[in-house]
One Martini backbone bead per residue (centre of mass of N, CA, C, O) as a GRO file, in nm:
protein
  191
    1MET     BB    1   0.105   0.042   0.014
    2ASP     BB    2   0.077   0.384   0.004
    3PRO     BB    3   0.199   0.579   0.215
    4PHE     BB    4   0.034   0.856   0.107
    5LEU     BB    5  -0.260   0.751   0.075
    6SER     BB    6  -0.266   0.682   0.404
    7LEU     BB    7  -0.249   0.977   0.487
    8LEU     BB    8  -0.471   1.090   0.338
    9HIS     BB    9  -0.669   0.932   0.482
   10SER     BB   10  -0.632   0.988   0.760
   11PHE     BB   11  -0.707   1.303   0.692
   12SER     BB   12  -0.997   1.244   0.611
   13MET     BB   13  -1.105   1.097   0.901
   14SER     BB   14  -1.052   1.356   1.061
   15LEU     BB   15  -1.238   1.531   0.928
   16SER     BB   16  -1.462   1.754   0.941
   17ASP     BB   17  -1.703   1.945   0.778
   18ASN     BB   18  -1.558   2.243   0.813
   19GLU     BB   19  -1.291   2.161   0.716
   20LEU     BB   20  -1.391   2.046   0.426
   21SER     BB   21  -1.521   2.328   0.360
   22ALA     BB   22  -1.228   2.476   0.377
   23LEU     BB   23  -1.088   2.318   0.157
   24LYS     BB   24  -1.266   2.371  -0.075
   25PHE     BB   25  -1.218   2.685  -0.073
   26LEU     BB   26  -0.912   2.664  -0.110
   27CYS     BB   27  -0.972   2.483  -0.415
   28ARG     BB   28  -1.109   2.717  -0.623
   29GLY     BB   29  -0.839   2.778  -0.795
   30LYS     BB   30  -0.790   2.449  -0.881
   31ILE     BB   31  -1.113   2.355  -0.880
   32GLY     BB   32  -1.403   2.307  -1.017
   33LYS     BB   33  -1.732   2.371  -0.904
   34ARG     BB   34  -1.832   2.083  -0.972
   35LYS     BB   35  -1.651   1.893  -0.853
   36LEU     BB   36  -1.662   2.034  -0.557
   37GLU     BB   37  -1.942   1.945  -0.517
   38SER     BB   38  -1.888   1.627  -0.529
   39VAL     BB   39  -1.784   1.661  -0.264
   40LYS     BB   40  -1.782   1.455   0.071
   41THR     BB   41  -1.480   1.394   0.101
   42GLY     BB   42  -1.145   1.399   0.161
   43ASN     BB   43  -1.079   1.173  -0.053
   44ASP     BB   44  -1.216   1.331  -0.309
   45LEU     BB   45  -1.007   1.562  -0.284
   46PHE     BB   46  -0.757   1.412  -0.312
   47THR     BB   47  -0.801   1.289  -0.600
   48ILE     BB   48  -0.837   1.550  -0.752
   49LEU     BB   49  -0.547   1.642  -0.678
   50LEU     BB   50  -0.385   1.412  -0.789
   51GLU     BB   51  -0.497   1.432  -1.076
   52GLN     BB   52  -0.400   1.740  -1.094
   53ARG     BB   53  -0.119   1.758  -0.961
   54GLU     BB   54  -0.110   1.924  -0.684
   55ILE     BB   55  -0.043   1.663  -0.543
   56ALA     BB   56   0.233   1.469  -0.399
   57ARG     BB   57   0.479   1.297  -0.244
   58GLU     BB   58   0.688   1.542  -0.379
   59LYS     BB   59   0.395   1.760  -0.361
   60VAL     BB   60   0.328   1.918  -0.048
   61ASP     BB   61   0.265   2.252  -0.025
   62PHE     BB   62  -0.051   2.265  -0.054
   63LEU     BB   63  -0.118   2.075   0.172
   64GLN     BB   64   0.029   2.236   0.388
   65LEU     BB   65  -0.129   2.498   0.370
   66MET     BB   66  -0.408   2.415   0.422
   67ILE     BB   67  -0.350   2.259   0.701
   68LYS     BB   68  -0.255   2.567   0.808
   69THR     BB   69  -0.510   2.692   0.777
   70ILE     BB   70  -0.703   2.475   0.966
   71LYS     BB   71  -0.500   2.445   1.229
   72ARG     BB   72  -0.376   2.125   1.209
   73GLU     BB   73  -0.115   2.032   1.358
   74ASP     BB   74  -0.128   1.720   1.373
   75LEU     BB   75  -0.109   1.704   1.050
   76ILE     BB   76   0.147   1.854   1.008
   77MET     BB   77   0.316   1.641   1.182
   78GLN     BB   78   0.262   1.413   0.990
   79LEU     BB   79   0.373   1.536   0.738
   80GLN     BB   80   0.652   1.569   0.845
   81GLU     BB   81   0.724   1.283   0.913
   82PHE     BB   82   0.697   1.178   0.612
   83ILE     BB   83   0.896   1.343   0.487
   84GLU     BB   84   1.162   1.259   0.681
   85GLY     BB   85   1.079   0.935   0.663
   86GLY     BB   86   0.922   0.847   0.406
   87GLN     BB   87   1.154   1.046   0.211
   88GLY     BB   88   1.388   0.951   0.195
   89ASP     BB   89   1.674   0.853   0.074
   90VAL     BB   90   1.687   0.602  -0.167
   91VAL     BB   91   1.994   0.546  -0.180
   92ASP     BB   92   2.012   0.427   0.131
   93HIS     BB   93   1.850   0.145   0.009
   94LEU     BB   94   2.078   0.060  -0.139
   95ASP     BB   95   2.304  -0.116  -0.238
   96GLU     BB   96   2.634  -0.069  -0.287
   97LYS     BB   97   2.671  -0.170  -0.567
   98GLU     BB   98   2.408  -0.020  -0.708
   99LYS     BB   99   2.513   0.265  -0.621
  100ARG     BB  100   2.783   0.262  -0.782
  101GLN     BB  101   2.669   0.208  -1.047
  102GLN     BB  102   2.478   0.447  -1.085
  103ASN     BB  103   2.699   0.642  -1.069
  104VAL     BB  104   2.848   0.579  -1.305
  105ALA     BB  105   2.587   0.581  -1.507
  106PHE     BB  106   2.542   0.871  -1.469
  107GLU     BB  107   2.803   1.003  -1.558
  108VAL     BB  108   2.811   0.861  -1.852
  109ILE     BB  109   2.540   0.989  -1.945
  110CYS     BB  110   2.582   1.307  -1.887
  111ASP     BB  111   2.872   1.294  -2.086
  112ASN     BB  112   2.695   1.142  -2.363
  113VAL     BB  113   2.414   1.276  -2.349
  114GLY     BB  114   2.224   1.497  -2.505
  115LYS     BB  115   1.943   1.661  -2.626
  116ASN     BB  116   1.776   1.348  -2.609
  117TRP     BB  117   1.742   1.295  -2.293
  118LYS     BB  118   1.411   1.286  -2.306
  119MET     BB  119   1.382   1.023  -2.422
  120LEU     BB  120   1.492   0.864  -2.204
  121VAL     BB  121   1.327   0.942  -1.955
  122ARG     BB  122   1.062   0.869  -2.082
  123ARG     BB  123   1.136   0.563  -2.088
  124LEU     BB  124   1.179   0.545  -1.771
  125GLY     BB  125   0.907   0.733  -1.661
  126ILE     BB  126   0.893   1.022  -1.692
  127SER     BB  127   0.726   1.291  -1.681
  128ASP     BB  128   0.660   1.593  -1.834
  129THR     BB  129   0.598   1.756  -1.545
  130LYS     BB  130   0.904   1.690  -1.436
  131ILE     BB  131   1.067   1.780  -1.647
  132ASP     BB  132   0.972   2.084  -1.665
  133ARG     BB  133   1.066   2.115  -1.341
  134ILE     BB  134   1.373   2.081  -1.431
  135LEU     BB  135   1.401   2.283  -1.623
  136THR     BB  136   1.302   2.524  -1.429
  137ALA     BB  137   1.560   2.493  -1.234
  138ASN     BB  138   1.768   2.415  -1.498
  139PRO     BB  139   1.777   2.622  -1.782
  140TYR     BB  140   2.139   2.594  -1.853
  141ASN     BB  141   2.192   2.263  -1.747
  142LEU     BB  142   2.182   1.974  -1.910
  143GLN     BB  143   2.337   1.779  -1.704
  144GLU     BB  144   2.144   1.826  -1.465
  145GLN     BB  145   1.882   1.783  -1.585
  146LEU     BB  146   1.959   1.489  -1.635
  147MET     BB  147   2.062   1.417  -1.322
  148GLN     BB  148   1.786   1.470  -1.207
  149SER     BB  149   1.604   1.278  -1.376
  150LEU     BB  150   1.744   1.033  -1.267
  151ARG     BB  151   1.680   1.083  -0.956
  152GLU     BB  152   1.407   1.049  -1.003
  153TRP     BB  153   1.397   0.755  -1.097
  154GLN     BB  154   1.523   0.650  -0.848
  155LYS     BB  155   1.309   0.733  -0.640
  156TRP     BB  156   1.058   0.607  -0.812
  157LYS     BB  157   1.178   0.295  -0.791
  158GLY     BB  158   1.399   0.251  -0.568
  159LYS     BB  159   1.490  -0.067  -0.536
  160GLU     BB  160   1.428  -0.103  -0.862
  161ALA     BB  161   1.693   0.040  -0.958
  162LYS     BB  162   1.851  -0.060  -1.234
  163VAL     BB  163   2.095  -0.044  -1.466
  164ALA     BB  164   1.985  -0.246  -1.677
  165ASP     BB  165   1.756  -0.032  -1.725
  166LEU     BB  166   1.926   0.198  -1.845
  167ILE     BB  167   2.076   0.011  -2.077
  168LYS     BB  168   1.791  -0.041  -2.220
  169ALA     BB  169   1.691   0.237  -2.271
  170LEU     BB  170   1.937   0.334  -2.455
  171ARG     BB  171   1.875   0.112  -2.667
  172ASP     BB  172   1.586   0.190  -2.737
  173CYS     BB  173   1.705   0.497  -2.825
  174LYS     BB  174   1.987   0.442  -2.987
  175MET     BB  175   2.214   0.436  -2.720
  176ASN     BB  176   2.465   0.227  -2.776
  177LEU     BB  177   2.709   0.374  -2.704
  178VAL     BB  178   2.640   0.451  -2.410
  179ALA     BB  179   2.585   0.162  -2.306
  180ASP     BB  180   2.872   0.067  -2.373
  181LYS     BB  181   3.011   0.269  -2.184
  182VAL     BB  182   2.873   0.179  -1.927
  183GLU     BB  183   2.978  -0.126  -1.930
  184HIS     BB  184   3.259  -0.065  -1.947
  185GLU     BB  185   3.285   0.121  -1.668
  186LEU     BB  186   3.187  -0.121  -1.498
  187PHE     BB  187   3.417  -0.338  -1.568
  188GLN     BB  188   3.659  -0.157  -1.490
  189ARG     BB  189   3.545  -0.106  -1.168
  190GLU     BB  190   3.559  -0.407  -1.069
  191ASP     BB  191   3.892  -0.460  -1.074
   0.00000   0.00000   0.00000
């Protein structure tokens, strides 16, 4: 079960009718009137916000603002604990060998993939919304855009993030030379 969805569900269960009403009011600029009228529970509201990508596991600013506005300190504390505990750096959860291999692969990819980097990260499953956010944060640095995209993929996949998936994505994008360089560099560093 997704811990973020569990957190949202617990928030929903603890909201009074007045608090839900206040949250709906705060969302008027983000959600259309008809959709807001259909909202009967906190879960309904959070579902719409998730669908519209106003909130997400890694995007909690709007959620935090809403909760602060209705003065639910207990929910703010739960959200903070989730951010600090549940969102810990995924890299810490990878085994040492995989962590080293990914760092090597990221380095080679960033040095060798040029302007077609978006095709690669889309192949890895990164959404256009996340790509746009990364572009906005790093407007003039192609290597940093690519590195942040790879880190986003690593965070999204968690323990399932494997160098073999990176190599497959490179080959799927016809970036065989870069895939070969990654494999060569990994082989060199094993010795």
